[in-house]
Each structure stands twice: as structure tokens, then as C-alpha cells.
Tab-separated table of C-alpha atoms and ligand atoms in Angstrom:
chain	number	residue	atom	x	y	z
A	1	UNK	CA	-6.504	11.527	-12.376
A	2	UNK	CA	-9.794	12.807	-12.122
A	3	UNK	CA	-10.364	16.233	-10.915
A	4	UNK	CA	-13.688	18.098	-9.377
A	5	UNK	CA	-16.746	19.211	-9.789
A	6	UNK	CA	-16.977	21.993	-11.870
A	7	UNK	CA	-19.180	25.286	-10.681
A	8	UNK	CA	-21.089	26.511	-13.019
A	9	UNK	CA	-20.241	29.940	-14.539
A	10	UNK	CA	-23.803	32.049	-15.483
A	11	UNK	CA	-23.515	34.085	-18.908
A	12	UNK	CA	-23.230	37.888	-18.945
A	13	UNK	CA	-24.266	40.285	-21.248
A	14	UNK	CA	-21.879	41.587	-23.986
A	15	UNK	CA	-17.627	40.647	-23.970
A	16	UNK	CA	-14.978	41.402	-21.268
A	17	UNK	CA	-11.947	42.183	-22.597
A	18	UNK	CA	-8.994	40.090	-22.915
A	19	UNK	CA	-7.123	40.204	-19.154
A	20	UNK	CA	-3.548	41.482	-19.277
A	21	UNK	CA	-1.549	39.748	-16.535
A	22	UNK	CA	1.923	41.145	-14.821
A	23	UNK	CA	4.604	38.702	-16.334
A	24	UNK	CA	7.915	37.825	-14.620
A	25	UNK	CA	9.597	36.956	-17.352
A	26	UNK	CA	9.253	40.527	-18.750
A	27	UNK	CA	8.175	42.689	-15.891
A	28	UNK	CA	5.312	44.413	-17.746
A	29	UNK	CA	1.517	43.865	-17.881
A	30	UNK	CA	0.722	41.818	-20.830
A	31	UNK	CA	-1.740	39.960	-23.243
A	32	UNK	CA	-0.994	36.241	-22.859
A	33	UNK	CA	-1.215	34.757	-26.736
A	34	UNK	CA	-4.251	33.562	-27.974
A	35	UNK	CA	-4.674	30.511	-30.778
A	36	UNK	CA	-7.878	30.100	-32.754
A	37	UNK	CA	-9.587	31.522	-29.446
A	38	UNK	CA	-8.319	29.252	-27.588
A	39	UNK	CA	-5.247	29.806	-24.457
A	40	UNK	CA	-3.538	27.320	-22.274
A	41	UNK	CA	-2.873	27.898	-18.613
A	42	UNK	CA	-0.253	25.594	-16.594
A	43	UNK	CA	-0.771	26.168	-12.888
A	44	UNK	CA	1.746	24.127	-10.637
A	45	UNK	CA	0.329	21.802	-8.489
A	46	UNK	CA	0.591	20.666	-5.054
A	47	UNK	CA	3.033	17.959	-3.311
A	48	UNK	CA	0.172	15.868	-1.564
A	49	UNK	CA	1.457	16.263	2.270
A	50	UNK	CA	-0.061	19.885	3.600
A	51	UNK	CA	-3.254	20.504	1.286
A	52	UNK	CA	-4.791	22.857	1.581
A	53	UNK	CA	-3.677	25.522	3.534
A	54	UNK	CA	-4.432	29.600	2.431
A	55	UNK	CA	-1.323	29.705	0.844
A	56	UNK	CA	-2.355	27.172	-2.057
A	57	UNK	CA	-5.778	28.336	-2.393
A	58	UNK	CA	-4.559	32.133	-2.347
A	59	UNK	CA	-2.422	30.551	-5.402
A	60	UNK	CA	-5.015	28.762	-7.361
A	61	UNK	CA	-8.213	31.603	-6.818
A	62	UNK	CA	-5.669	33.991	-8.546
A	63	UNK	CA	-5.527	31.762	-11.428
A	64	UNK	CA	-9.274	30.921	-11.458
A	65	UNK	CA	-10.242	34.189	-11.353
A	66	UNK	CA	-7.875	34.712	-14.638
A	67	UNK	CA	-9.896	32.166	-16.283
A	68	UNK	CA	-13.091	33.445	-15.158
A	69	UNK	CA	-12.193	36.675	-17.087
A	70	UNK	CA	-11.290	34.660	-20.434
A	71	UNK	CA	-14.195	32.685	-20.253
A	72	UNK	CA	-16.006	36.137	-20.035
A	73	UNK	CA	-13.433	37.030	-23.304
A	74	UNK	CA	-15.355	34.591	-25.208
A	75	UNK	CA	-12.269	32.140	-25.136
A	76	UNK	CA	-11.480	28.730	-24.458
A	77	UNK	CA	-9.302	27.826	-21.724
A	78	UNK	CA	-7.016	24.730	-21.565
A	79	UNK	CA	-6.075	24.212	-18.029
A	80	UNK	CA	-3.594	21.821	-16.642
A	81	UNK	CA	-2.708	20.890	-13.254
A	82	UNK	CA	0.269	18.823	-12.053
A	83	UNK	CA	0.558	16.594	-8.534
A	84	UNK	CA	3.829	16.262	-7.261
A	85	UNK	CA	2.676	12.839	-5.932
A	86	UNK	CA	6.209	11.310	-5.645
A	87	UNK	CA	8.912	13.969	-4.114
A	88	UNK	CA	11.359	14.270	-0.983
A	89	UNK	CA	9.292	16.189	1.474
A	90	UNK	CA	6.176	13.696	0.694
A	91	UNK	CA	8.284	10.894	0.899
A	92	UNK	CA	9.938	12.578	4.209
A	93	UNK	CA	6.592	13.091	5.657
A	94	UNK	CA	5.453	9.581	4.945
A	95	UNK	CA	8.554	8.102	6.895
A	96	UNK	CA	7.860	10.342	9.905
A	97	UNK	CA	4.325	9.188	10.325
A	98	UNK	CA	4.515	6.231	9.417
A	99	UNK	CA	2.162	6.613	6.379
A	100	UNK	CA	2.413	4.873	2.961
A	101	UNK	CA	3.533	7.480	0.919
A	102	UNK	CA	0.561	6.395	-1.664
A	103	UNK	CA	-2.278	6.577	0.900
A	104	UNK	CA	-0.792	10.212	2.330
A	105	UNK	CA	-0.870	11.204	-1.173
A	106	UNK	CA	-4.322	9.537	-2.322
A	107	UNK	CA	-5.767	11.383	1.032
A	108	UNK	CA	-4.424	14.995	0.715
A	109	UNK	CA	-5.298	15.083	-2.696
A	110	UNK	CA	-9.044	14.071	-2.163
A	111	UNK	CA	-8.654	16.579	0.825
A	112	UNK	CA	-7.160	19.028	-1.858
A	113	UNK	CA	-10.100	18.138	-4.093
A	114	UNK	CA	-12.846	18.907	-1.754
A	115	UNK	CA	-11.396	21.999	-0.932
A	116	UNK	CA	-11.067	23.310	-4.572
A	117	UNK	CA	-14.965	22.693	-5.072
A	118	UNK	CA	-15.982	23.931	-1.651
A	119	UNK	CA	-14.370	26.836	-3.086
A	120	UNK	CA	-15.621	26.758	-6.502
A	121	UNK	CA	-12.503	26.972	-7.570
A	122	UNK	CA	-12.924	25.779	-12.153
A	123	UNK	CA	-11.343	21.985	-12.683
A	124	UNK	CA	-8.509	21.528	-14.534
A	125	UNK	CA	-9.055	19.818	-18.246
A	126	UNK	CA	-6.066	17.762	-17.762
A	127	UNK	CA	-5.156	16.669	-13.779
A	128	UNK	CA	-1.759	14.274	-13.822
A	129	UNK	CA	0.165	13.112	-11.011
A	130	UNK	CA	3.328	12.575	-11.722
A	131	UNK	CA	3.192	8.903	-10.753
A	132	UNK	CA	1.002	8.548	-14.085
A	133	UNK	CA	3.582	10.441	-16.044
A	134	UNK	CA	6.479	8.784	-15.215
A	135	UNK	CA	7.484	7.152	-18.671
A	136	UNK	CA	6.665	9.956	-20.900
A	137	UNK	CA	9.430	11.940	-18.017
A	138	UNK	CA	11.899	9.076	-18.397
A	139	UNK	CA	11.783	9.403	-22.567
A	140	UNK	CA	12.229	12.872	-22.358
A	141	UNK	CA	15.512	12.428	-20.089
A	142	UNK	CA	16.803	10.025	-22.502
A	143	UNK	CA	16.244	12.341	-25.392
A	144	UNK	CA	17.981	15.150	-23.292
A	145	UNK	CA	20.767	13.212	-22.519
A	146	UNK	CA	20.937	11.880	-26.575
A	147	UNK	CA	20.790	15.624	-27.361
A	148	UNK	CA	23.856	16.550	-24.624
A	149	UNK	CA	21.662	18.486	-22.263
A	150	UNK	CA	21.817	15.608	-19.744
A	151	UNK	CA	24.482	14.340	-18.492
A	152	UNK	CA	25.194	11.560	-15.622
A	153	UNK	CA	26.793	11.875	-12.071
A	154	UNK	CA	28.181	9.304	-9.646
A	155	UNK	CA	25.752	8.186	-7.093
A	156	UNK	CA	27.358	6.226	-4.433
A	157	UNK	CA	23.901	6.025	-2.391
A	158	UNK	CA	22.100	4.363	-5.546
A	159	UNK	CA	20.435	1.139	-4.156
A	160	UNK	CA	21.982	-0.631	-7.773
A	161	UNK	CA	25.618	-0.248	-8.267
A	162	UNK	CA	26.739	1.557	-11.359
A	163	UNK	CA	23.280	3.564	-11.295
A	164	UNK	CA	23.587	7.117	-11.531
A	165	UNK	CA	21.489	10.631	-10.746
A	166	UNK	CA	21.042	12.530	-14.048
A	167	UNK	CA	21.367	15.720	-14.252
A	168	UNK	CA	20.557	18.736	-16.512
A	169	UNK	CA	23.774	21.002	-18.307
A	170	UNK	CA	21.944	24.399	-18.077
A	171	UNK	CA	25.484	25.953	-19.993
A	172	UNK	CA	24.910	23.684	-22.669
A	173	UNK	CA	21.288	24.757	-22.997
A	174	UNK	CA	21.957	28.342	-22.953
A	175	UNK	CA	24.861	28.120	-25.123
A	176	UNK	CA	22.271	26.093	-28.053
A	177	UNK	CA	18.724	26.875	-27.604
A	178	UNK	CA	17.053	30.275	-26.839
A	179	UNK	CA	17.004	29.991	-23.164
A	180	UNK	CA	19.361	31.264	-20.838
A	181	UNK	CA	19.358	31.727	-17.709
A	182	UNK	CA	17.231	34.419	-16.134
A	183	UNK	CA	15.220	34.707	-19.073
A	184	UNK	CA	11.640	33.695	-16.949
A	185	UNK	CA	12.553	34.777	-13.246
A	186	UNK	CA	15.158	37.735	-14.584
A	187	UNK	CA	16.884	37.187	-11.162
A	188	UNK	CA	20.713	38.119	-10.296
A	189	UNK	CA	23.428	35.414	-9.675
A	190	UNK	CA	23.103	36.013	-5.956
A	191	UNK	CA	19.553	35.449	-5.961
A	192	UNK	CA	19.572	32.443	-7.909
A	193	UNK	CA	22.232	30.514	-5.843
A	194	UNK	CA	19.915	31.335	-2.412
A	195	UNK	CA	16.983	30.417	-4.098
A	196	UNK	CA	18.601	27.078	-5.235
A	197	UNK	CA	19.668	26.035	-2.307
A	198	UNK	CA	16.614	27.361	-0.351
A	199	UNK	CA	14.333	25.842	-2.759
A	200	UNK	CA	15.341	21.376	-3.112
A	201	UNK	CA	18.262	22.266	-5.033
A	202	UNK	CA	22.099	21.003	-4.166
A	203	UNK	CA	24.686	23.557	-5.375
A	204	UNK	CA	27.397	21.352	-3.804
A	205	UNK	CA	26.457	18.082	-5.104
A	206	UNK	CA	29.643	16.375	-6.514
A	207	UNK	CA	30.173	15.806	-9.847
A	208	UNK	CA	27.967	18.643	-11.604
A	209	UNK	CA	29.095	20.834	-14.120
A	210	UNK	CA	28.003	23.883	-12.954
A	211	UNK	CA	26.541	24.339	-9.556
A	212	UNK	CA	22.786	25.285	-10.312
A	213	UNK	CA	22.643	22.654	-12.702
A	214	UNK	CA	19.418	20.475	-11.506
A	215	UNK	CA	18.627	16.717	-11.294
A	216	UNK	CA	16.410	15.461	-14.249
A	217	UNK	CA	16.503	11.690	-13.049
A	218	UNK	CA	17.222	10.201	-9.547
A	219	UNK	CA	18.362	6.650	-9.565
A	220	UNK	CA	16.369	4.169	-7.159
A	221	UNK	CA	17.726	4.707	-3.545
A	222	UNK	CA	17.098	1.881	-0.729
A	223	UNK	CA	13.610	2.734	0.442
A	224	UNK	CA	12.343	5.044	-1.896
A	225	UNK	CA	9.566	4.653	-4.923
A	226	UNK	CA	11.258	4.051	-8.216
A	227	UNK	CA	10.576	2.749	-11.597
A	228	UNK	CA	12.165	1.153	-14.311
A	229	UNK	CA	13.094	3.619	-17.562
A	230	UNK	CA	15.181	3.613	-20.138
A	231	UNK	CA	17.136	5.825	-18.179
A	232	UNK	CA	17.966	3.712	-15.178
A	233	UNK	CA	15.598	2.547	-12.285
A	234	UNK	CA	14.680	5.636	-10.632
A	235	UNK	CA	11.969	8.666	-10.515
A	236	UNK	CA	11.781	12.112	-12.309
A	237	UNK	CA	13.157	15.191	-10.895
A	238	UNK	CA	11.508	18.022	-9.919
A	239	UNK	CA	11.185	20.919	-13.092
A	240	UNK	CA	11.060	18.121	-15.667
A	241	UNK	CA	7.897	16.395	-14.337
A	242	UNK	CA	5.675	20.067	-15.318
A	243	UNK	CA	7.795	20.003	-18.308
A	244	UNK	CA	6.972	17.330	-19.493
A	245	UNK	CA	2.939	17.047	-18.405
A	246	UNK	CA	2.611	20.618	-19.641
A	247	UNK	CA	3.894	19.513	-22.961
A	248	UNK	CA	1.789	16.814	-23.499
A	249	UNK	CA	-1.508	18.580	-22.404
A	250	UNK	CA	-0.651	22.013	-23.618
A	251	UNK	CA	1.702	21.201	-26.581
A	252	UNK	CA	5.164	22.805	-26.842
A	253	UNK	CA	3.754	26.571	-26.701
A	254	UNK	CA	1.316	27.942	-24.310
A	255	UNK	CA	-0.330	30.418	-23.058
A	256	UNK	CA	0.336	31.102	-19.247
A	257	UNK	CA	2.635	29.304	-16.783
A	258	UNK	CA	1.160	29.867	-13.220
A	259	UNK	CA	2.040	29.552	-9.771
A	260	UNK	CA	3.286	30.913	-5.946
A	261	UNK	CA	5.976	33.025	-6.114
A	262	UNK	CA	7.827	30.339	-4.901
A	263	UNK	CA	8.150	28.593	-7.739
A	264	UNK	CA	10.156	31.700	-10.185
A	265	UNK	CA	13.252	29.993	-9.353
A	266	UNK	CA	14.586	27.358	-9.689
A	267	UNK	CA	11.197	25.762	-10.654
A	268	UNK	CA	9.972	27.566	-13.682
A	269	UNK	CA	13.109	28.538	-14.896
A	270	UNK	CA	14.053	25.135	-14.933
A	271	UNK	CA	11.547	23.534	-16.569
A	272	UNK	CA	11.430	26.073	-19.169
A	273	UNK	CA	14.671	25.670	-19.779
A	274	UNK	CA	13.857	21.891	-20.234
A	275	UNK	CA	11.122	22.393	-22.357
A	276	UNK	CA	12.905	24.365	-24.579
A	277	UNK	CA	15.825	21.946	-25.124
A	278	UNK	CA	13.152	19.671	-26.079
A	279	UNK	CA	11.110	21.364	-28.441
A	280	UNK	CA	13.169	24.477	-29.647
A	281	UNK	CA	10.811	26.889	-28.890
A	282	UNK	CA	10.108	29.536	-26.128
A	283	UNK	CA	8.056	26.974	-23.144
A	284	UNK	CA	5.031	29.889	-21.393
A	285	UNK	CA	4.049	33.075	-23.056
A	286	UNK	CA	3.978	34.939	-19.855
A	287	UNK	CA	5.452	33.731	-16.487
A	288	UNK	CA	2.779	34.933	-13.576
A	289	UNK	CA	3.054	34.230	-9.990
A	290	UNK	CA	1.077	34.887	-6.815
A	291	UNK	CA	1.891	36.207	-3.445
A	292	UNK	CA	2.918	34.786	-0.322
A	293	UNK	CA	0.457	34.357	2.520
A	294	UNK	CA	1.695	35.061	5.787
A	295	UNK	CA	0.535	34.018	9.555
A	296	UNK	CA	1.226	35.097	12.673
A	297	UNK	CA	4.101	36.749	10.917
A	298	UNK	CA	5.545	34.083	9.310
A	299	UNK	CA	4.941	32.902	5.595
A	300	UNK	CA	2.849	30.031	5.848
A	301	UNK	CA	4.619	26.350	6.020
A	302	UNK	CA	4.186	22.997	7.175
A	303	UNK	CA	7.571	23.198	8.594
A	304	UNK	CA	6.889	26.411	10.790
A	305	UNK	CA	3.450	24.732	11.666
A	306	UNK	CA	1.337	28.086	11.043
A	307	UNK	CA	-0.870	26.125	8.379
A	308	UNK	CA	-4.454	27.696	8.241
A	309	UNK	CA	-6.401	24.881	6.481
A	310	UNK	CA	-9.316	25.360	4.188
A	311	UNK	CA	-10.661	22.416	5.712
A	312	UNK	CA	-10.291	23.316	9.233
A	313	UNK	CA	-12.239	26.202	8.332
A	314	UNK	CA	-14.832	24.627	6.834
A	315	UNK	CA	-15.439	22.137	9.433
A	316	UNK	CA	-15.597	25.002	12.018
A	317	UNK	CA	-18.553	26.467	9.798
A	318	UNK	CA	-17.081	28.851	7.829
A	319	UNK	CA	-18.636	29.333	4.403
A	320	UNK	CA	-16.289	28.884	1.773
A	321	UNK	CA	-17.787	31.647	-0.111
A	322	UNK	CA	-16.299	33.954	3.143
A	323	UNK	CA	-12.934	32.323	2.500
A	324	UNK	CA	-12.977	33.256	-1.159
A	325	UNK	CA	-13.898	36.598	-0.266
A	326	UNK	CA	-11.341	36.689	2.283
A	327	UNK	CA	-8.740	35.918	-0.192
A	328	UNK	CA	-9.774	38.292	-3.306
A	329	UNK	CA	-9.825	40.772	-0.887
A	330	UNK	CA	-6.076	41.088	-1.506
A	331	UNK	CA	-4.373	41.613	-4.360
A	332	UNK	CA	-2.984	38.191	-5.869
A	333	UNK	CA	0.569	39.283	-6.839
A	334	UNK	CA	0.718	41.120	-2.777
A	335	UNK	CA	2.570	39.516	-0.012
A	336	UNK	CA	-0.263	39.146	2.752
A	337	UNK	CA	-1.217	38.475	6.016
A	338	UNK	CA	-3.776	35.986	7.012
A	339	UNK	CA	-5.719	37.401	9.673
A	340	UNK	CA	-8.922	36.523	11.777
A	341	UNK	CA	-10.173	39.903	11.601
A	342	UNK	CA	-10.017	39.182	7.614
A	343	UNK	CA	-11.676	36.897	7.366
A	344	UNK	CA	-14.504	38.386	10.211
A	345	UNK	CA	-14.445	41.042	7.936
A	346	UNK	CA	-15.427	38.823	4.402
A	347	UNK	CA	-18.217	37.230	6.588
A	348	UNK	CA	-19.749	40.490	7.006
A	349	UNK	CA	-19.206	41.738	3.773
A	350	UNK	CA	-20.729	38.283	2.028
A	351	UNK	CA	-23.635	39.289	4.486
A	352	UNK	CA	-24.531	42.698	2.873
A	353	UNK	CA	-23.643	41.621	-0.299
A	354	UNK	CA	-26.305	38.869	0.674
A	355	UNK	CA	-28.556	41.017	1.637
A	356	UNK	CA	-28.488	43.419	-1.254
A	357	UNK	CA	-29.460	41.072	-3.877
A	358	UNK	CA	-31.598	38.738	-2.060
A	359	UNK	CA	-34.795	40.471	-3.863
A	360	UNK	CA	-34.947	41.165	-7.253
A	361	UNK	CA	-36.425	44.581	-7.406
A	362	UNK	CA	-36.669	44.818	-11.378
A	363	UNK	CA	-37.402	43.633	-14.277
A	364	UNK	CA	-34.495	44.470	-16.462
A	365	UNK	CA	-31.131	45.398	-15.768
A	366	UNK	CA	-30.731	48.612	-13.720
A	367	UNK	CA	-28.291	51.268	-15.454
A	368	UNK	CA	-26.005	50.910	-12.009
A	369	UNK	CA	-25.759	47.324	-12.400
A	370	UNK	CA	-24.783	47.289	-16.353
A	371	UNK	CA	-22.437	49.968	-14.860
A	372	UNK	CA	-20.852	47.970	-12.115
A	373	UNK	CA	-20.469	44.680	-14.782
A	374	UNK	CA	-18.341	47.435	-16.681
A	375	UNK	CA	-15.973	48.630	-13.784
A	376	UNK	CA	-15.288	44.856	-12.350
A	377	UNK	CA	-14.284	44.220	-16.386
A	378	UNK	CA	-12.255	46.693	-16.504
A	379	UNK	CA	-10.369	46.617	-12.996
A	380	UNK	CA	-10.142	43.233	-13.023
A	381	UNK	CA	-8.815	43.059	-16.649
A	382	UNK	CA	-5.658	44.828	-15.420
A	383	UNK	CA	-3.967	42.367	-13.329
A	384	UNK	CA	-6.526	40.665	-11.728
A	385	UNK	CA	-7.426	43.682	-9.407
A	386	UNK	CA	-9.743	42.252	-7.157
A	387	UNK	CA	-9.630	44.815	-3.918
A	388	UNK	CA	-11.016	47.341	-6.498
A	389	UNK	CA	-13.756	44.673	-7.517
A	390	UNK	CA	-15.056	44.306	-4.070
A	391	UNK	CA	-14.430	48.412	-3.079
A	392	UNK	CA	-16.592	48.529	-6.403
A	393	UNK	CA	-19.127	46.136	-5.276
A	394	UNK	CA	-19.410	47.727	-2.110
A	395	UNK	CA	-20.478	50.417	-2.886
A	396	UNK	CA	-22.646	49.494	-5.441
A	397	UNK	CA	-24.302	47.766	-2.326
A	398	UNK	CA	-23.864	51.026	-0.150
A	399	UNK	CA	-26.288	52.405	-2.742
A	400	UNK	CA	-29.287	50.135	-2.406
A	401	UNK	CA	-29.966	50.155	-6.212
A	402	UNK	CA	-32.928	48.205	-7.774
A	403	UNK	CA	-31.387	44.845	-9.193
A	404	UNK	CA	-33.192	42.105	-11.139
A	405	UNK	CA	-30.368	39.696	-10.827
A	406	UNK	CA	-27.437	41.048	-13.101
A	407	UNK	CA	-25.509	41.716	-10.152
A	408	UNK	CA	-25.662	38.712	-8.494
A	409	UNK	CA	-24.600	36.674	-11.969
A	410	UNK	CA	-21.700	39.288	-12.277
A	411	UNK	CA	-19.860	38.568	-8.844
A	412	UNK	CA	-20.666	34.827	-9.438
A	413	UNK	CA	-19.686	34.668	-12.583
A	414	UNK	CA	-15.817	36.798	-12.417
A	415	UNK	CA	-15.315	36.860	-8.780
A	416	UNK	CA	-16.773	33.147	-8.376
A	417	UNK	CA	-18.865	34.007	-5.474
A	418	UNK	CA	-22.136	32.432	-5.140
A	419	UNK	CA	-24.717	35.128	-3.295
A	420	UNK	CA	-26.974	33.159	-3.320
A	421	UNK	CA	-27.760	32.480	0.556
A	422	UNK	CA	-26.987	28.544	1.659
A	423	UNK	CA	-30.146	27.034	3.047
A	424	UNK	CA	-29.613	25.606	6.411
B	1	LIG	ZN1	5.553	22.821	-11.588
């Protein structure tokens, strides 16, 4: 599937240094691997039925701004981003509005699309739907299942008789490959059975072997989208689908595996855990997840109906650029609050920011602006700290230095902010 425009990102003087990012899997700042100069960064996608509300684009500004600092590393970055085009609550959703679950999909994803380059959020290199993946899914859940990681249940609700839901034996994949369980999200028993059951899984489904073990393959039901595989008629679970599409963009080791917080478990676990009982080998380098964003006190949620769209806020005026700012303005691994006085506040910081480049004042880099390029490396090198970007900014700004344009190219080109002021 195509993906968006891509902003472009101006060249600064000199090498940032490679970004260490805080990684679940290990709970320590690290270095994600880097091949021939090149890394790969998985960020989870969205299921098209709520796009795109703070929470998502809090998500996927985190992750752009970690590419932003490669790129100013010198490196390469492979990106890869997954739709979860064909799931329950999409296919829920659809039913309720009566909505083709293709067109709600096709819409929210050019909505999601539009909102990613009002945003100037980078593109993905590789942007699959799982609806265009769903053969190279089905092989690998016939290889799992040839390999005894997958194993079949009975499915008295399958629309063919004799069809049944496939699901994946995590004991048999801890017990024979190098995963086991915990290893990404290092979460307790406890933790992992709410999350599970909090999260589209079904600890009490009968038939399973062990009660967090999750579906790889769900056989065609009356009503729903299926397709036939060499598995059965049916569609891909959830964890396999980025599994799989990571694998085939990315290869079988990569770089970073991104997303909300969310998504630690059961998602990531899983499909590491799947990946690895494909290929042998250890699936994401480094595990890294952003915050929740809260509103009104709540985290945000289609089902709670406290959605703050990027797209409601752009049609009321807002410049996107404010909304960005609003965002970074928090630290991406924090739990926040979305709040109007926020986001009053980015407007007016975007002004003087505005304001204090608007005229170049010299001809060659100032001293305090070659200094300021060196403090947002370095801050935002260690975990992405982007309140100590903009407190460094500011007062940079506070200072009314002479600038012939450095600064302006620095916060566009790490922080993704164009100052730039839109003609009207
Ligand atoms: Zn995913």
C-alpha cells in the first residue's frame, strides 16, 4: 500500500551520535544494532476504525523523531509499518454502522495518511495491510504447525464443518527455541494473564494447551472476511500478521520493534515468540514503547469516546506544527495528559520560536546556534528527550541571538518542526 508524502529533512553540519533508546526487553538504555550502516525499525500500525487520535500520533512522532536522529547518525533507516486492516474491533465497528468493513478501512487509513503528512511525520519504506499479506501469514502457520508450534482447536462456530482455529503452543516454543516467555515485556504471571485477557486474548477458550497460548489462524466464521490457505479458509491472527510483514521487509533480525505501550504484551511478545520459531533467531534488537495519552482523565479510546482527533484539530485551524509541538513537549516513554492549555501553550511557543528566526541576522553560523545543534544531539540522543530539546530551544530564543538559519534547519531537521511561518 502506498504510504505519504515524505517531508524533507535539511542537512546539518557534522554527525549526531548514534541514539540509545530505553528497551523493554532489557530495562536499560541501549544502542539498537547497526548492519553495514544500515538499521530497521518495525513500528505497529493502526486497526483502520479510530485514526488518528493523539494517542497514535503521540506513538508514531516518538518513533520519527528516533529516525530523525539516525538519519542525523549518518545511517540508513528501514522502516516498516503494518495495517491491521482485517481484525475484530474493525470488523465490530463495521457491523455497528453499517459500513463495509473495506471502505471503513480504505477511509481511516487515507484519514490516517493525511494526518501523518500534516504532521510531517517520515513514510514508512515498506506500508502492508494485512489484507495484502495474507498468504505469506497462512505459509508461515503451516510451517508452524509442520514444526509443532501450532496446533489446532475445535471450532464449533466455524461457518465450514470440520474447520478449526489454530493456535500457537508458546510451551513448546520456549521449551525449543530461545524465547520464553517474558523475555521482551519481562512481565510477572499476574500481569500477563490481565493483560491477555484485557488485550483480544481468550485465556478460557476451550481446547488450548496452556491458557495464554494465542490464535495464529481463525477459521472463516458466517459473516466475517476470510480467505482460502493452506491452512483452512480463514484470516491471520493478531501477533503473527507483524511477524510475518516484519520478516519479509526487515528480514529475520532487526533493529527496533516499536510501538504504544499497549502493545508489550501479549502483542510483541507474541510475535516475537513467532518469529523466532520461524527463523531461530532473536526477532527485535531492542523492544521500545511509548506512553499512554490520557483525556479528561481517562486514557484515550474509542470505546470511552474521549478521542482527540488530529483531524478535528486541523479542521478547526490548528497548525499541525502546534500539535507536534504539543506532543514532544512530553516525554515519549511518560504517561500524559492531553490538555487544551497544552496545546495553547505549543501555539505560543511555535510563535516565538517563529518569531526568533524569522530574520536571518548573519552570515555564518553564530557560536550559540552551533552550541544549541550540540545540546538537542546530545539530550535527544539519550532516550529521545524532547522536553529538554524545547527547554533548550527556549531559551536559546529567550536570548535573542544572531542566527543565519542553522537554527531553524536544526529544529526542522531532529524535532521535525517546520518554522518556517505558513503563508495565509
Ligand atoms: Zn504489531
Amino acid at each position: 500500500m502506498h504510504s505519504w508524502s515524505r517531508p524533507v529533512v535539511p542537512p546539518l553540519p557534522g554527525r549526531g551520535p548514534v541514539p540509545r533508546v530505553f528497551d523493554d526487553s532489557t530495562g536499560s538504555l541501549v544502542e539498537a544494532a547497526v548492519v553495514d550502516g544500515r538499521v530497521g525499525l518495525y513500528v505497529c500500525g493502526i486497526t483502520p476504525y479510530d485514526a488518528t487520535h493523539l494517542g497514535h500520533a503521540s506513538t508514531y512522532l516518538a518513533f520519527d523523531g528516533l529516525q530523525r536522529l539516525w538519519i542525523d547518525a549518518g545511517l540508513d533507516v528501514d522502516y516498516v509499518q503494518n495495517i491491521t486492516d482485517v481484525d475484530d474491533p474493525l470488523l465490530e465497528r463495521a457491523t455497528a454502522t453499517g459500513v463495509d468493513w473495506r471502505e471503513l478501512a480504505q477511509s481511516q487509513v487515507d484519514l490516517f495518511r493525511t494526518d501523518m503528512a500534516a504532521l510531517r511525520v517520515l513514510p514508512p519504506r515498506d506500508y502492508v495491510a494485512v489484507t495484502e499479506a495474507v498468504a505469506p501469514v497462512a505459509d508461515a502457520v503451516r510451517r508452524l504447525v509442520d514444526a509443532g508450534f501450532g496446533y489446532e482447536v475445535d471450532t464449533p462456530d466455524a461457518r465450514d464443518a470440520g474447520s478449526r482455529d489454530i493456535y500457537f503452543d508458546i510451551d513448546a516454543a520456549a521449551e525449543r527455541t530461545e524465547w520464553h516467555l517474558g523475555l521482551e515485556s519481562r512481565l510477572d504471571a499476574a500481569a500477563m494473564a490481565e493483560f491477555f485477557a484485557e488485550r483480544g486474548g481468550d485465556p478460557d477458550r476451550a481446547g488450548k494447551r496452556n491458557r495464554l497460548d494465542p490464535l495464529l489462524w481463525r477459521a472463516a466464521r458466517v459473516g466475517e472476511p476470510s480467505w482460502p490457505s493452506p491452512v483452512g479458509e480463514g484470516r491471520p491472527g493478531w501477533h503473527i500478521e507483524c511477524s510475518v510483514i516484519a520478516l519479509d521487509s526487515l528480514g529475520p533480525h532487526f533493529s527496533v520493534q516499536g510501538g504504544g505501550s499497549d502493545l508489550v504484551f501479549p502483542h510483541h511478545e507474541f510475535s516475537a515468540a513467532h518469529a523466532t520459531a520461524l527463523t531461530g533467531q532473536r526477532f527485535a534488537d531492542v523492544h521500545a514503547h511509548a506512553g499512554m495519552v490520557a483525556y479528561q482523565g481517562e486514557k484515550m479510546s474509542k470505546s470511552l469516546g474521549n478521542l482527540v482527533l488530529v483531524s478535528a484539530l486541523r479542521a478547526a485551524g490548528v497548525d499541525p506544527s502546534a500539535v507536534r509541538l504539543a506532543v514532544l513537549a512530553h516525554h515519549y516513554r511518560d504517561d500524559w495528559e492531553w490538555t487544551d492549555q497544552g496545546l495553547a501553550e505549543a501555539i505560543t511557543r511555535l510563535e516565538r520560536w517563529r518569531d526568533a528566526v524569522a530574520r536571518p541576522t548573519a552570515s555564518a553560523p553564530h557560536d550559540d546556534e552551533v552550541a544549541l545543534l550540540d545540546e538537542l544531539r546530545t539530550v535527544l540522543s539519550s532516550d529521545l528527550d524532547t522536553p529538554a530539546a524545547l527547554a533548550a530551544m527556549d531559551r536559546w530564543t529567550a536570548g535573542g541571538h544572531a542566527t543565519n538559519g542553522l537554527v531553524a534547519q536544526t529544529i526542522d531537521a531532529l524535532l521535525g518542526i517546520d518554522l518556517t511561518r505558513p503563508t495565509t
